[in-house]
């Protein structure tokens, strides 16, 4: 019996992008007692998760390209400007901050990033499912909901980045590292809660063609 495509998407995210990253950090940190090596090893998890998603989708969708760019930027950031362990934490937050700016900047484009996230995770991934999602754009309430969701994600990502920078230089490294891993989960929970609330409110309004 095959898994629901949506469930499989979130399983891959949880197992590789989060679970494997934390596991590799623990293993390498215990074996080498070197936070820098552990941090670099942890980046392998999300990279593998991104590759699996690209193979499954057989194409580079807008959200897939964003995830890949994030992983590549995060990996390169650890190699630029030295390998000070606290600087590595700050570099990770810089990438997160850039993603937040991309969300907010996308509001000036034809469709905001939230629309493409919904296209990826809010459909079953089939041609028909994606076509249905794309067709919803003609409704004003749907367009407004996607813009509100994009604003929430952009602001939350920026705040998360700022908090991680402050934590990197005001807390012990181990504490700052685990906080830097926990904060994205907290930010994600906030964003998802807001997303579901905004989407539910939008569904209560009868769609009116533009």
Coordinates of N, CA and C in Angstrom, one line a residue, residues 6-209:
X6 N 1.1 13.6 0.2 CA 1.3 14.7 1.2 C 2.0 14.2 2.4
X7 N 1.6 13.0 2.9 CA 2.2 12.4 4.1 C 3.6 12.1 3.8
X8 N 3.9 11.6 2.7 CA 5.3 11.2 2.3 C 6.2 12.5 2.3
X9 N 5.6 13.6 1.8 CA 6.4 14.8 1.7 C 6.9 15.2 3.1
X10 N 5.9 15.2 4.1 CA 6.2 15.6 5.5 C 7.1 14.6 6.2
X11 N 7.0 13.3 5.8 CA 7.9 12.3 6.4 C 9.3 12.5 6.0
X12 N 9.5 12.8 4.7 CA 10.8 13.1 4.2 C 11.4 14.3 4.9
X13 N 10.6 15.3 5.1 CA 11.1 16.5 5.7 C 11.5 16.2 7.2
X14 N 10.7 15.4 7.9 CA 11.0 15.2 9.3 C 12.2 14.2 9.5
X15 N 12.3 13.2 8.6 CA 13.3 12.2 8.8 C 14.7 12.7 8.3
X16 N 14.8 13.4 7.2 CA 16.0 13.8 6.7 C 16.4 15.2 7.1
X17 N 15.5 16.2 6.8 CA 15.9 17.6 7.0 C 16.0 17.9 8.5
X18 N 15.3 17.2 9.4 CA 15.4 17.5 10.8 C 16.0 16.4 11.5
X19 N 15.5 15.2 11.5 CA 16.0 14.0 12.2 C 17.4 13.6 11.9
X20 N 17.7 13.5 10.6 CA 19.1 13.1 10.3 C 20.1 14.1 10.6
X21 N 19.7 15.4 10.4 CA 20.6 16.5 10.8 C 21.0 16.5 12.2
X22 N 20.0 16.3 13.1 CA 20.3 16.3 14.6 C 21.1 15.0 14.9
X23 N 20.8 13.9 14.3 CA 21.5 12.7 14.6 C 23.0 12.8 14.2
X24 N 23.3 13.3 13.0 CA 24.6 13.5 12.5 C 25.4 14.4 13.4
X25 N 24.8 15.5 13.8 CA 25.4 16.4 14.7 C 25.9 15.7 16.0
X26 N 25.0 14.9 16.6 CA 25.3 14.2 17.8 C 26.5 13.3 17.6
X27 N 26.4 12.5 16.5 CA 27.5 11.5 16.3 C 28.8 12.1 16.1
X28 N 28.9 13.1 15.2 CA 30.2 13.8 14.9 C 30.7 14.6 16.1
X29 N 29.8 15.2 16.8 CA 30.2 16.0 17.9 C 30.8 15.1 19.0
X30 N 30.2 13.9 19.2 CA 30.7 13.0 20.2 C 32.0 12.4 19.8
X31 N 32.2 12.1 18.5 CA 33.4 11.5 18.0 C 34.6 12.4 17.9
X32 N 34.3 13.7 17.6 CA 35.4 14.6 17.3 C 35.6 15.7 18.4
X33 N 34.5 15.9 19.1 CA 34.4 17.0 20.1 C 34.7 18.3 19.4
X34 N 34.3 18.4 18.1 CA 34.5 19.6 17.3 C 33.2 20.1 16.8
X35 N 32.7 21.2 17.3 CA 31.4 21.7 16.9 C 31.3 22.1 15.4
X36 N 32.5 22.5 14.9 CA 32.5 22.9 13.5 C 32.2 21.8 12.5
X37 N 32.9 20.6 12.8 CA 32.7 19.4 12.0 C 31.3 18.9 12.2
X38 N 30.8 19.0 13.4 CA 29.4 18.5 13.7 C 28.4 19.3 12.9
X39 N 28.6 20.6 12.9 CA 27.7 21.5 12.2 C 27.7 21.2 10.7
X40 N 28.9 21.0 10.1 CA 29.0 20.7 8.7 C 28.3 19.4 8.4
X41 N 28.5 18.4 9.2 CA 27.9 17.1 9.0 C 26.4 17.2 9.1
X42 N 25.9 18.0 9.9 CA 24.4 18.1 10.0 C 23.8 18.7 8.8
X43 N 24.5 19.4 7.9 CA 24.0 19.9 6.7 C 23.7 18.8 5.7
X44 N 24.2 17.6 5.9 CA 24.0 16.5 4.9 C 22.6 16.1 4.9
X45 N 21.9 16.1 6.1 CA 20.5 15.7 6.2 C 19.6 16.4 5.3
X46 N 19.5 17.8 5.4 CA 18.6 18.5 4.5 C 19.0 18.4 3.0
X47 N 20.3 18.2 2.8 CA 20.7 18.1 1.4 C 20.2 16.8 0.8
X48 N 20.2 15.7 1.6 CA 19.7 14.4 1.1 C 18.2 14.5 0.9
X49 N 17.5 15.2 1.9 CA 16.1 15.3 1.7 C 15.7 16.1 0.5
X50 N 16.5 17.1 0.2 CA 16.2 17.9 -1.0 C 16.4 17.1 -2.3
X51 N 17.4 16.3 -2.3 CA 17.7 15.5 -3.5 C 16.6 14.4 -3.7
X52 N 16.1 13.8 -2.6 CA 15.0 12.8 -2.7 C 13.8 13.5 -3.3
X53 N 13.5 14.7 -2.8 CA 12.3 15.4 -3.3 C 12.4 15.7 -4.8
X54 N 13.5 16.1 -5.2 CA 13.7 16.4 -6.7 C 13.6 15.1 -7.5
X55 N 14.1 14.0 -7.0 CA 14.0 12.7 -7.7 C 12.5 12.3 -7.8
X56 N 11.8 12.5 -6.7 CA 10.4 12.1 -6.7 C 9.5 12.9 -7.6
X57 N 9.8 14.2 -7.7 CA 8.9 15.1 -8.4 C 9.3 15.1 -9.9
X58 N 10.5 14.6 -10.3 CA 10.9 14.5 -11.7 C 11.0 15.9 -12.4
X59 N 11.0 16.9 -11.6 CA 11.1 18.3 -12.2 C 11.5 19.2 -11.1
X60 N 11.8 20.5 -11.5 CA 12.2 21.5 -10.6 C 11.1 22.5 -10.5
X61 N 10.2 22.4 -9.5 CA 9.1 23.3 -9.3 C 9.7 24.5 -8.6
X62 N 8.9 25.6 -8.5 CA 9.3 26.8 -7.9 C 9.8 26.5 -6.4
X63 N 9.0 25.7 -5.7 CA 9.4 25.5 -4.3 C 10.6 24.6 -4.2
X64 N 10.7 23.6 -5.1 CA 11.9 22.7 -5.1 C 13.2 23.5 -5.4
X65 N 13.1 24.5 -6.3 CA 14.3 25.3 -6.6 C 14.6 26.1 -5.3
X66 N 13.6 26.6 -4.6 CA 13.9 27.4 -3.4 C 14.5 26.6 -2.3
X67 N 14.1 25.3 -2.1 CA 14.6 24.5 -1.1 C 16.1 24.1 -1.5
X68 N 16.3 23.8 -2.7 CA 17.7 23.5 -3.2 C 18.6 24.7 -3.0
X69 N 18.1 25.9 -3.3 CA 18.9 27.1 -3.2 C 19.3 27.4 -1.7
X70 N 18.3 27.1 -0.8 CA 18.5 27.3 0.6 C 19.6 26.3 1.1
X71 N 19.5 25.1 0.7 CA 20.5 24.1 1.2 C 21.9 24.4 0.6
X72 N 22.0 24.8 -0.6 CA 23.3 25.1 -1.2 C 23.9 26.4 -0.5
X73 N 23.0 27.4 -0.3 CA 23.5 28.6 0.3 C 24.0 28.3 1.7
X74 N 23.2 27.5 2.5 CA 23.6 27.2 3.8 C 25.0 26.4 3.9
X75 N 25.2 25.5 2.9 CA 26.4 24.8 2.9 C 27.6 25.7 2.5
X76 N 27.4 26.6 1.6 CA 28.5 27.5 1.2 C 28.8 28.5 2.3
X77 N 27.7 28.9 3.0 CA 27.9 29.9 4.1 C 28.9 29.3 5.2
X78 N 28.9 28.0 5.4 CA 29.8 27.5 6.4 C 31.3 27.5 6.0
X79 N 31.5 27.7 4.7 CA 32.9 27.7 4.2 C 33.4 29.1 3.9
X80 N 32.6 30.1 4.0 CA 33.0 31.4 3.7 C 33.3 32.2 5.0
X81 N 34.5 32.9 5.0 CA 34.8 33.8 6.1 C 35.2 33.1 7.4
X82 N 35.8 31.9 7.3 CA 36.3 31.2 8.4 C 35.4 30.2 9.0
X83 N 35.9 29.4 10.0 CA 35.1 28.3 10.5 C 34.9 28.5 12.0
X84 N 34.9 29.7 12.5 CA 34.5 30.0 13.9 C 33.1 29.4 14.2
X85 N 33.0 28.6 15.3 CA 31.8 27.9 15.5 C 30.6 28.8 15.7
X86 N 30.8 29.9 16.3 CA 29.6 30.9 16.5 C 29.3 31.6 15.2
X87 N 30.3 31.8 14.4 CA 30.1 32.4 13.1 C 29.2 31.5 12.2
X88 N 29.4 30.2 12.4 CA 28.6 29.3 11.6 C 27.2 29.4 12.0
X89 N 26.9 29.6 13.3 CA 25.5 29.7 13.7 C 24.9 31.0 13.1
X90 N 25.7 32.1 13.1 CA 25.2 33.3 12.5 C 25.0 33.2 11.0
X91 N 25.8 32.5 10.3 CA 25.7 32.3 8.9 C 24.4 31.6 8.6
X92 N 24.1 30.6 9.4 CA 22.8 29.9 9.2 C 21.6 30.8 9.3
X93 N 21.7 31.7 10.3 CA 20.5 32.7 10.5 C 20.5 33.7 9.4
X94 N 21.6 34.0 8.8 CA 21.6 34.9 7.7 C 20.9 34.3 6.5
X95 N 21.1 33.1 6.2 CA 20.4 32.4 5.2 C 18.9 32.4 5.4
X96 N 18.5 32.1 6.7 CA 17.1 32.1 7.1 C 16.5 33.5 6.9
X97 N 17.3 34.5 7.2 CA 16.8 35.9 7.1 C 16.6 36.2 5.6
X98 N 17.5 35.7 4.7 CA 17.3 35.9 3.3 C 16.1 35.3 2.8
X99 N 15.8 34.1 3.3 CA 14.5 33.4 2.9 C 13.3 34.2 3.3
X100 N 13.4 34.8 4.5 CA 12.3 35.7 4.9 C 12.1 36.9 4.0
X101 N 13.2 37.4 3.6 CA 13.2 38.6 2.6 C 12.6 38.1 1.3
X102 N 12.9 36.9 0.9 CA 12.4 36.4 -0.4 C 10.9 36.3 -0.3
X103 N 10.4 35.8 0.8 CA 9.0 35.7 1.0 C 8.3 37.1 0.8
X104 N 8.8 38.0 1.6 CA 8.2 39.4 1.5 C 8.4 40.0 0.1
X105 N 9.6 39.8 -0.5 CA 9.8 40.3 -1.8 C 8.9 39.7 -2.9
X106 N 8.5 38.5 -2.7 CA 7.7 37.8 -3.7 C 6.3 38.5 -3.8
X107 N 5.9 39.3 -2.7 CA 4.6 40.0 -2.8 C 4.6 40.9 -3.9
X108 N 5.7 41.4 -4.4 CA 5.8 42.3 -5.5 C 5.7 41.6 -6.9
X109 N 5.7 40.3 -6.9 CA 5.7 39.5 -8.1 C 4.2 39.1 -8.4
X110 N 4.1 38.3 -9.5 CA 2.7 37.9 -9.9 C 2.1 37.0 -8.8
X111 N 2.8 36.0 -8.3 CA 2.2 35.2 -7.3 C 3.2 35.1 -6.1
X112 N 2.8 35.2 -4.9 CA 3.7 35.1 -3.7 C 4.2 33.6 -3.5
X113 N 5.2 33.5 -2.7 CA 5.8 32.2 -2.5 C 4.8 31.2 -1.8
X114 N 3.9 31.7 -1.0 CA 3.0 30.8 -0.3 C 2.2 30.1 -1.3
X115 N 1.9 30.7 -2.5 CA 1.1 30.0 -3.5 C 1.9 28.7 -4.0
X116 N 3.2 28.8 -4.2 CA 4.0 27.7 -4.6 C 4.2 26.6 -3.6
X117 N 4.2 27.1 -2.3 CA 4.3 26.1 -1.2 C 3.0 25.3 -1.2
X118 N 1.9 26.0 -1.4 CA 0.6 25.3 -1.4 C 0.5 24.3 -2.6
X119 N 1.0 24.8 -3.7 CA 1.1 23.9 -4.9 C 1.8 22.6 -4.7
X120 N 2.9 22.7 -3.8 CA 3.7 21.6 -3.5 C 3.1 20.7 -2.5
X121 N 2.7 21.3 -1.3 CA 2.2 20.5 -0.2 C 0.7 20.5 0.0
X122 N 0.0 21.4 -0.7 CA -1.4 21.4 -0.6 C -2.2 20.6 -1.6
X123 N -1.4 19.9 -2.5 CA -2.0 19.1 -3.6 C -1.5 17.7 -3.5
X124 N -2.0 16.8 -4.3 CA -1.5 15.4 -4.3 C -0.3 15.3 -5.3
X125 N 0.1 16.4 -5.9 CA 1.2 16.3 -6.8 C 0.9 15.9 -8.2
X126 N -0.4 15.5 -8.5 CA -0.8 15.0 -9.8 C -1.0 16.3 -10.7
X127 N -1.0 16.0 -12.0 CA -1.3 17.1 -12.9 C -2.6 17.8 -12.7
X128 N -3.6 16.9 -12.4 CA -5.0 17.5 -12.2 C -5.0 18.3 -10.9
X129 N -4.3 17.8 -9.8 CA -4.3 18.5 -8.6 C -3.7 19.8 -8.6
X130 N -2.6 19.9 -9.3 CA -1.8 21.2 -9.5 C -2.7 22.1 -10.4
X131 N -3.3 21.6 -11.4 CA -4.1 22.4 -12.3 C -5.3 23.1 -11.5
X132 N -5.9 22.3 -10.6 CA -7.0 22.8 -9.7 C -6.5 23.9 -8.9
X133 N -5.3 23.7 -8.2 CA -4.7 24.7 -7.4 C -4.5 26.0 -8.1
X134 N -3.9 25.8 -9.3 CA -3.6 27.0 -10.1 C -4.8 27.8 -10.5
X135 N -5.9 27.0 -10.7 CA -7.2 27.7 -11.1 C -7.8 28.5 -10.0
X136 N -7.5 28.2 -8.7 CA -8.0 29.0 -7.6 C -7.5 30.4 -7.6
X137 N -6.5 30.7 -8.3 CA -5.9 32.0 -8.3 C -6.9 33.1 -8.8
X138 N -7.9 32.7 -9.5 CA -8.8 33.6 -10.1 C -9.8 34.2 -9.1
X139 N -9.8 33.6 -7.9 CA -10.7 34.1 -6.8 C -10.0 35.1 -5.9
X140 N -10.6 36.3 -5.7 CA -10.0 37.3 -4.8 C -9.6 36.8 -3.4
X141 N -10.6 36.0 -2.8 CA -10.3 35.6 -1.4 C -9.1 34.7 -1.4
X142 N -8.9 33.9 -2.4 CA -7.8 32.9 -2.5 C -6.5 33.7 -2.6
X143 N -6.5 34.7 -3.5 CA -5.3 35.5 -3.7 C -4.9 36.3 -2.4
X144 N -5.9 36.8 -1.8 CA -5.6 37.5 -0.5 C -5.1 36.6 0.5
X145 N -5.6 35.4 0.7 CA -5.1 34.5 1.7 C -3.7 34.1 1.4
X146 N -3.3 33.9 0.1 CA -1.9 33.6 -0.2 C -1.0 34.7 0.2
X147 N -1.4 35.9 0.0 CA -0.6 37.1 0.3 C -0.4 37.2 1.8
X148 N -1.5 37.0 2.6 CA -1.4 37.1 4.0 C -0.5 36.0 4.6
X149 N -0.6 34.8 4.0 CA 0.2 33.7 4.5 C 1.7 34.0 4.2
X150 N 2.0 34.6 3.0 CA 3.3 35.0 2.7 C 3.9 36.0 3.6
X151 N 3.1 36.9 4.0 CA 3.6 38.0 5.0 C 3.9 37.3 6.3
X152 N 3.1 36.4 6.8 CA 3.4 35.7 8.1 C 4.7 35.0 8.0
X153 N 4.9 34.2 6.9 CA 6.1 33.4 6.8 C 7.3 34.3 6.7
X154 N 7.2 35.4 6.0 CA 8.4 36.3 5.8 C 8.8 36.9 7.1
X155 N 7.8 37.5 7.9 CA 8.1 38.1 9.1 C 8.6 37.1 10.2
X156 N 8.0 36.0 10.3 CA 8.4 35.0 11.2 C 9.9 34.5 11.0
X157 N 10.2 34.3 9.7 CA 11.6 33.9 9.3 C 12.6 35.0 9.7
X158 N 12.2 36.2 9.5 CA 13.1 37.3 9.8 C 13.3 37.4 11.3
X159 N 12.3 37.3 12.1 CA 12.4 37.3 13.6 C 13.2 36.1 14.1
X160 N 13.0 35.0 13.5 CA 13.7 33.8 13.9 C 15.2 34.0 13.6
X161 N 15.6 34.6 12.5 CA 17.0 34.9 12.2 C 17.6 35.8 13.2
X162 N 16.9 36.9 13.6 CA 17.4 37.8 14.5 C 17.6 37.2 15.9
X163 N 16.7 36.4 16.3 CA 16.8 35.7 17.6 C 18.0 34.8 17.6
X164 N 18.3 34.1 16.5 CA 19.4 33.1 16.4 C 20.7 33.9 16.5
X165 N 20.8 35.1 15.9 CA 22.0 35.8 15.9 C 22.3 36.3 17.3
X166 N 21.3 36.8 18.0 CA 21.5 37.2 19.4 C 21.9 36.0 20.3
X167 N 21.3 34.8 20.1 CA 21.6 33.6 20.9 C 23.0 33.2 20.6
X168 N 23.5 33.3 19.4 CA 24.8 32.8 19.0 C 25.9 33.4 19.8
X169 N 25.7 34.7 20.2 CA 26.8 35.4 20.9 C 26.5 35.7 22.3
X170 N 25.3 35.2 22.8 CA 25.0 35.5 24.2 C 24.8 34.2 25.0
X171 N 24.8 33.1 24.4 CA 24.6 31.8 25.1 C 25.8 30.9 24.8
X172 N 26.0 29.8 25.7 CA 27.0 28.8 25.4 C 26.7 28.2 24.1
X173 N 27.8 27.7 23.4 CA 27.6 27.2 22.0 C 26.6 26.1 21.9
X174 N 26.7 25.1 22.8 CA 25.8 24.0 22.7 C 24.4 24.4 22.9
X175 N 24.1 25.3 23.8 CA 22.8 25.8 24.0 C 22.3 26.6 22.8
X176 N 23.2 27.4 22.3 CA 22.8 28.2 21.1 C 22.6 27.3 19.9
X177 N 23.3 26.2 19.8 CA 23.1 25.3 18.6 C 21.8 24.6 18.7
X178 N 21.4 24.1 19.9 CA 20.1 23.4 20.0 C 19.0 24.4 19.9
X179 N 19.2 25.6 20.4 CA 18.2 26.6 20.2 C 18.0 27.0 18.7
X180 N 19.1 27.0 18.0 CA 19.1 27.2 16.5 C 18.4 26.1 15.8
X181 N 18.3 24.9 16.4 CA 17.6 23.8 15.8 C 16.1 23.8 16.2
X182 N 15.9 24.3 17.4 CA 14.5 24.3 17.9 C 13.7 25.5 17.3
X183 N 14.4 26.6 17.2 CA 13.7 27.8 16.7 C 13.0 27.6 15.3
X184 N 13.7 26.9 14.4 CA 13.0 26.7 13.1 C 11.7 25.9 13.3
X185 N 11.7 24.9 14.2 CA 10.5 24.1 14.5 C 9.4 25.0 15.1
X186 N 9.8 25.9 16.0 CA 8.8 26.8 16.6 C 8.3 27.7 15.6
X187 N 9.2 28.3 14.8 CA 8.7 29.2 13.7 C 7.8 28.5 12.7
X188 N 8.2 27.2 12.4 CA 7.3 26.4 11.5 C 5.9 26.2 12.1
X189 N 5.9 25.9 13.4 CA 4.6 25.6 14.0 C 3.7 26.9 14.0
X190 N 4.4 28.0 14.2 CA 3.6 29.3 14.2 C 3.1 29.6 12.8
X191 N 4.0 29.4 11.8 CA 3.6 29.6 10.4 C 2.5 28.7 9.9
X192 N 2.6 27.4 10.3 CA 1.6 26.4 9.9 C 0.2 26.7 10.6
X193 N 0.3 27.1 11.9 CA -0.9 27.4 12.6 C -1.6 28.6 11.9
X194 N -0.8 29.6 11.6 CA -1.4 30.8 10.9 C -1.9 30.5 9.6
X195 N -1.2 29.6 8.9 CA -1.6 29.2 7.5 C -2.9 28.5 7.5
X196 N -3.1 27.6 8.4 CA -4.4 26.8 8.5 C -5.5 27.8 8.9
X197 N -5.2 28.7 9.8 CA -6.3 29.6 10.3 C -6.7 30.6 9.1
X198 N -5.7 31.1 8.4 CA -6.0 32.0 7.3 C -6.8 31.2 6.2
X199 N -6.3 30.0 5.9 CA -7.0 29.2 4.9 C -8.4 28.8 5.2
X200 N -8.6 28.5 6.5 CA -10.0 28.1 7.0 C -10.9 29.3 6.9
X201 N -10.4 30.5 7.2 CA -11.2 31.7 7.1 C -11.5 32.0 5.7
X202 N -10.6 31.8 4.8 CA -10.8 32.0 3.4 C -11.9 31.1 2.8
X203 N -11.9 29.9 3.3 CA -12.8 28.9 2.8 C -14.3 29.2 3.2
X204 N -14.4 30.0 4.3 CA -15.7 30.3 4.8 C -16.4 31.3 3.9
X205 N -15.6 32.1 3.2 CA -16.1 33.1 2.2 C -16.4 32.4 0.9
X206 N -17.5 32.6 0.4 CA -17.9 32.0 -0.9 C -17.0 32.7 -2.0
X207 N -16.3 31.9 -2.8 CA -15.4 32.5 -3.8 C -16.2 33.2 -4.9
X208 N -15.7 34.4 -5.2 CA -16.3 35.2 -6.2 C -15.2 35.5 -7.3
X209 N -15.5 35.1 -8.5 CA -14.5 35.3 -9.6 C -14.2 36.7 -9.8

